[in-house]
mmCIF file of C-alpha atoms in Angstrom:
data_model
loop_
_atom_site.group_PDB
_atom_site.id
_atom_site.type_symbol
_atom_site.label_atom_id
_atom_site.label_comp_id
_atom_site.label_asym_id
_atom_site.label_seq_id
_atom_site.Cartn_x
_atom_site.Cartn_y
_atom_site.Cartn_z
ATOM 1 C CA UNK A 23 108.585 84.321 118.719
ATOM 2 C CA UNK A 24 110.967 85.031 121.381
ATOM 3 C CA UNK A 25 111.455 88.271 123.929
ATOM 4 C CA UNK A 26 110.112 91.600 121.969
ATOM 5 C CA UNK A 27 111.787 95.042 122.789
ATOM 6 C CA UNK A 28 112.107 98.626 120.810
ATOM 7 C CA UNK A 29 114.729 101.198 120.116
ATOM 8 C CA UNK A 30 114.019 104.902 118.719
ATOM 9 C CA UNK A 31 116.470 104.595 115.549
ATOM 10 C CA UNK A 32 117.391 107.536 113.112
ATOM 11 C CA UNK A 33 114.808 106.476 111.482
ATOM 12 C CA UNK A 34 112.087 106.285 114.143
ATOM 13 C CA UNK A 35 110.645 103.109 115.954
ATOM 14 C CA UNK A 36 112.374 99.506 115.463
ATOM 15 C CA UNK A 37 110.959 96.240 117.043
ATOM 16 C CA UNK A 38 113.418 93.862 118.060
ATOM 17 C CA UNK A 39 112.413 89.720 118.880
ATOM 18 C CA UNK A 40 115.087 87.536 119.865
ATOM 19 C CA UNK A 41 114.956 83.877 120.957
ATOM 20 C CA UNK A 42 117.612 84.108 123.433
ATOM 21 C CA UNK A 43 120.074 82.818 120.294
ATOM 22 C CA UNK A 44 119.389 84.911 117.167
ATOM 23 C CA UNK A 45 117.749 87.622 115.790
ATOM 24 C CA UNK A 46 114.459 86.452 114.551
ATOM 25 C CA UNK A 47 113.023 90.160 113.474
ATOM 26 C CA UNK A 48 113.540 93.372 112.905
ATOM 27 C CA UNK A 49 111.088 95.400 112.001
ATOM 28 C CA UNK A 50 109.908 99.543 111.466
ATOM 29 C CA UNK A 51 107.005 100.528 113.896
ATOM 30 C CA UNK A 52 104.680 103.398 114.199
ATOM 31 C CA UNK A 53 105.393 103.301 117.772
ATOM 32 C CA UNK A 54 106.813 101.207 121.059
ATOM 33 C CA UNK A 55 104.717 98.703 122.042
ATOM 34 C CA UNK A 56 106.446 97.603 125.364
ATOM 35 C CA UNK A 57 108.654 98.544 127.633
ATOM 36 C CA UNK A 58 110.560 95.467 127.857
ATOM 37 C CA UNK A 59 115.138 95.720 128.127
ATOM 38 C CA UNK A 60 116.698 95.222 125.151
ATOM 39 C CA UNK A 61 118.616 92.050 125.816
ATOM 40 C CA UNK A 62 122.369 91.424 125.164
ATOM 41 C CA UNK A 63 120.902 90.312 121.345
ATOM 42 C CA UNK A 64 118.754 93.322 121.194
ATOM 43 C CA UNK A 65 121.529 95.779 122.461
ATOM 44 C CA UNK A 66 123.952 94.235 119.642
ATOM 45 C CA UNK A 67 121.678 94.495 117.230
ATOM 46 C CA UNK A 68 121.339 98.287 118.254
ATOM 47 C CA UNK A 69 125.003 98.628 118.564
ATOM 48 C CA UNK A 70 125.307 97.595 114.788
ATOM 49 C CA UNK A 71 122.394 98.923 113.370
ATOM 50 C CA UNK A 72 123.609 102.341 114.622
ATOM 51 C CA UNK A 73 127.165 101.955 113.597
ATOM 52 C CA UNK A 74 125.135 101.302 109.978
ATOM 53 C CA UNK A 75 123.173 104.027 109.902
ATOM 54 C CA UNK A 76 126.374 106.356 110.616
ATOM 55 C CA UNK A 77 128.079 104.902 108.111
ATOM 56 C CA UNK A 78 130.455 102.901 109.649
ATOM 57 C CA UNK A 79 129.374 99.188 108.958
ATOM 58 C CA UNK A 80 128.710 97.598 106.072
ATOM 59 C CA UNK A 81 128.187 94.211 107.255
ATOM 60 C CA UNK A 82 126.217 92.449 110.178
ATOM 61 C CA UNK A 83 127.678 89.975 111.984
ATOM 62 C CA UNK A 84 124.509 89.400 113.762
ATOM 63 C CA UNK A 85 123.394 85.650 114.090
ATOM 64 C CA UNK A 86 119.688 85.316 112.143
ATOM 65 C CA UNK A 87 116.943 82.551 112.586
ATOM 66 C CA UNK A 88 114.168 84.354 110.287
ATOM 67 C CA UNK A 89 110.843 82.282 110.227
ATOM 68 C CA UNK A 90 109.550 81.497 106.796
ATOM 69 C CA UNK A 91 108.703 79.104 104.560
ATOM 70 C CA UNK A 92 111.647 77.270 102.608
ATOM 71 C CA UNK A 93 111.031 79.454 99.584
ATOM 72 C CA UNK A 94 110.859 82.891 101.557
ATOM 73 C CA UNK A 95 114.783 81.129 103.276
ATOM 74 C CA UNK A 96 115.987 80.923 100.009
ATOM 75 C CA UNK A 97 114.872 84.206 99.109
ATOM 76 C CA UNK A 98 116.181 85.367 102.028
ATOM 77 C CA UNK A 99 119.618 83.686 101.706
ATOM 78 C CA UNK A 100 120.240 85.267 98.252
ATOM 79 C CA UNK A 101 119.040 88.829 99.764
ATOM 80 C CA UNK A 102 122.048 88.562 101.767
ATOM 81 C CA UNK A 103 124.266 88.033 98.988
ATOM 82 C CA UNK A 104 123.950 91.635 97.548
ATOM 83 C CA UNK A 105 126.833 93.479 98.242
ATOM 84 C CA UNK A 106 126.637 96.734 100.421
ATOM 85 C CA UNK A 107 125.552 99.306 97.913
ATOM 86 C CA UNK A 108 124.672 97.447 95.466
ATOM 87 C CA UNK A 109 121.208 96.446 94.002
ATOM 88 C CA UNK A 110 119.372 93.875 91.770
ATOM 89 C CA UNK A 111 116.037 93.176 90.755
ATOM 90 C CA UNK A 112 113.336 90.574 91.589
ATOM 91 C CA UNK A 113 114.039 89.104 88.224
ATOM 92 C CA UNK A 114 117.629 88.445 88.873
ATOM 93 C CA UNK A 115 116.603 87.178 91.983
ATOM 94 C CA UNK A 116 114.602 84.817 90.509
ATOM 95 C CA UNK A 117 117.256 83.432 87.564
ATOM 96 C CA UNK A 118 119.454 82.806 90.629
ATOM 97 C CA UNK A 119 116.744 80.737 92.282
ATOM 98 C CA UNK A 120 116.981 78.749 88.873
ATOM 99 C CA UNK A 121 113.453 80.411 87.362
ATOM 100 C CA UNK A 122 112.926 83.781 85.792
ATOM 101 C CA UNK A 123 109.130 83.203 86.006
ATOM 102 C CA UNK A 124 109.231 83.447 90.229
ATOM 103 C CA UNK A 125 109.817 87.117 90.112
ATOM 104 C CA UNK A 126 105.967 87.713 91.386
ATOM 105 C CA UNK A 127 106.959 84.976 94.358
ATOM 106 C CA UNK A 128 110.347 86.267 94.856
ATOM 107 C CA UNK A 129 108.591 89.864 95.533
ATOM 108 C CA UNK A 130 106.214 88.048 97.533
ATOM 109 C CA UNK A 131 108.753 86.805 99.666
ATOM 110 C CA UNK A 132 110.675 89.697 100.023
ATOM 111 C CA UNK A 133 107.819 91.345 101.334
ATOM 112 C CA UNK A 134 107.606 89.214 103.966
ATOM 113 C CA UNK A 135 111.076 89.514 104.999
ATOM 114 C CA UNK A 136 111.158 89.965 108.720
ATOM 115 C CA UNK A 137 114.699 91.275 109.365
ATOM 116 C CA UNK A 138 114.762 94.573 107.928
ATOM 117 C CA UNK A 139 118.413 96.079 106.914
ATOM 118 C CA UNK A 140 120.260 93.338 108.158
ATOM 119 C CA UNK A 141 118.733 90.715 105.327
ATOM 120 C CA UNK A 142 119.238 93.681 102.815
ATOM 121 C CA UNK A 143 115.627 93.536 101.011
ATOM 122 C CA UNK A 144 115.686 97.174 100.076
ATOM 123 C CA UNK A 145 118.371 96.590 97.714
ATOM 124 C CA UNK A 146 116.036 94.924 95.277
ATOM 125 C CA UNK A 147 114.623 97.204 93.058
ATOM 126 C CA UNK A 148 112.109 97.301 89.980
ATOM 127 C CA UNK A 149 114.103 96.133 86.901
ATOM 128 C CA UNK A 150 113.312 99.568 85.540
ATOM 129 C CA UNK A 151 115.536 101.075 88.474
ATOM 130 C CA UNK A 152 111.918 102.180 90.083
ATOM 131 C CA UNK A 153 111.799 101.691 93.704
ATOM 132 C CA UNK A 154 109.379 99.253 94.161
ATOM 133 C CA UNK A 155 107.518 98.659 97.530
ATOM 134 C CA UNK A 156 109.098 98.190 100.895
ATOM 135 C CA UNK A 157 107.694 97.217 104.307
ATOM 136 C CA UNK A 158 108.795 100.007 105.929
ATOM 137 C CA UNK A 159 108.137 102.259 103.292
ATOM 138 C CA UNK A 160 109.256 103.738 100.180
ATOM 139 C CA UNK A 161 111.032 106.905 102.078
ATOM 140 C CA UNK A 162 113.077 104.634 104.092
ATOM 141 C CA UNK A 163 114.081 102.431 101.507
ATOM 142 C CA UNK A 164 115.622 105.335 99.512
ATOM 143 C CA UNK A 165 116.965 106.580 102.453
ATOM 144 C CA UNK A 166 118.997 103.128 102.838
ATOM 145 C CA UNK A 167 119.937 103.179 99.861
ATOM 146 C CA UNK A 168 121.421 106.458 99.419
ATOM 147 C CA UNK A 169 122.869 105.607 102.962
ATOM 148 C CA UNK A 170 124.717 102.865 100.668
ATOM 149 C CA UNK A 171 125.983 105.290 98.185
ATOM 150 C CA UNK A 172 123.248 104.580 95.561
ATOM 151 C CA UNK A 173 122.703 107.211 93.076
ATOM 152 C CA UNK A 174 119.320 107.288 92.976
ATOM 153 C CA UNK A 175 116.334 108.003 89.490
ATOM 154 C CA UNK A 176 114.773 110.483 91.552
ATOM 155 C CA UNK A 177 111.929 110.338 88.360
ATOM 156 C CA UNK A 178 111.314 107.062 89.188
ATOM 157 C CA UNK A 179 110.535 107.339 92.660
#
């Protein structure tokens, strides 16, 4: 992992990690960790993520170089294939990836998704229309979501 810094978002702490030529996570956190500058990746990555969460971007242009294993990339890849505002379930996900039995894996490796918002993992949802876990929790996910325009089953939540 590369150079680690954190910016108080609408939505409280996010960690940052760069390599100097991509994004390699974001992530929620209880707190900062560090003090470190945001670097000119980090403060572009701010720049969009805030221009996201007012509503004014719909799509990153950020480059990405997630760690994972080949699975969790192609997991990954089709995450960022859901259009703003738009969801689908981890059993769609899985018929894409050419097996309707990997929906357990394909939650799996959504889960371990470490680029939050920008690889768009909390628009997968239960196939029910439940909202089904996130890493950065459940209130944030809906949040996102209804950031997005989603209507939401409030019952289901």
């Amino acid at each position: 992992m590369g150079n680690s810094s954190y910016w108080e978002s609408p939505m409280g702490w996010v960690k940052i990690t760069d390599n100097g030529e991509a994004i390699q996570e974001i992530a929620f956190a209880e707190s900062r960790i560090n003090n470190n500058p945001l670097t000119s990746l980090a403060l572009q990555t701010v720049d969009e993520l805030s221009a996201y969460l007012s509503g004014e971007l719909k799509e990153f242009s950020l480059k990405l170089e997630p760690e994972g294993t080949a699975f969790q990339k192609k997991v990954w890849n089709e995450l960022m294939r859901i259009p703003f505002g738009e969801t689908t379930s981890y059993g769609a996900l899985a018929s894409l990836l050419g097996d309707p039995n990997l929906s357990r894996a394909v939650g799996m490796a959504n889960g371990k998704n470490p680029i939050a918002i920008v690889i768009p993992c909390h628009r997968v949802i239960g196939s029910d229309g439940s909202l089904t876990g996130y890493a950065g929790g459940l209130d944030r996910k809906k949040a996102l979501l209804q950031l997005e325009g989603m209507a939401l089953q409030m019952d289901l939540f």
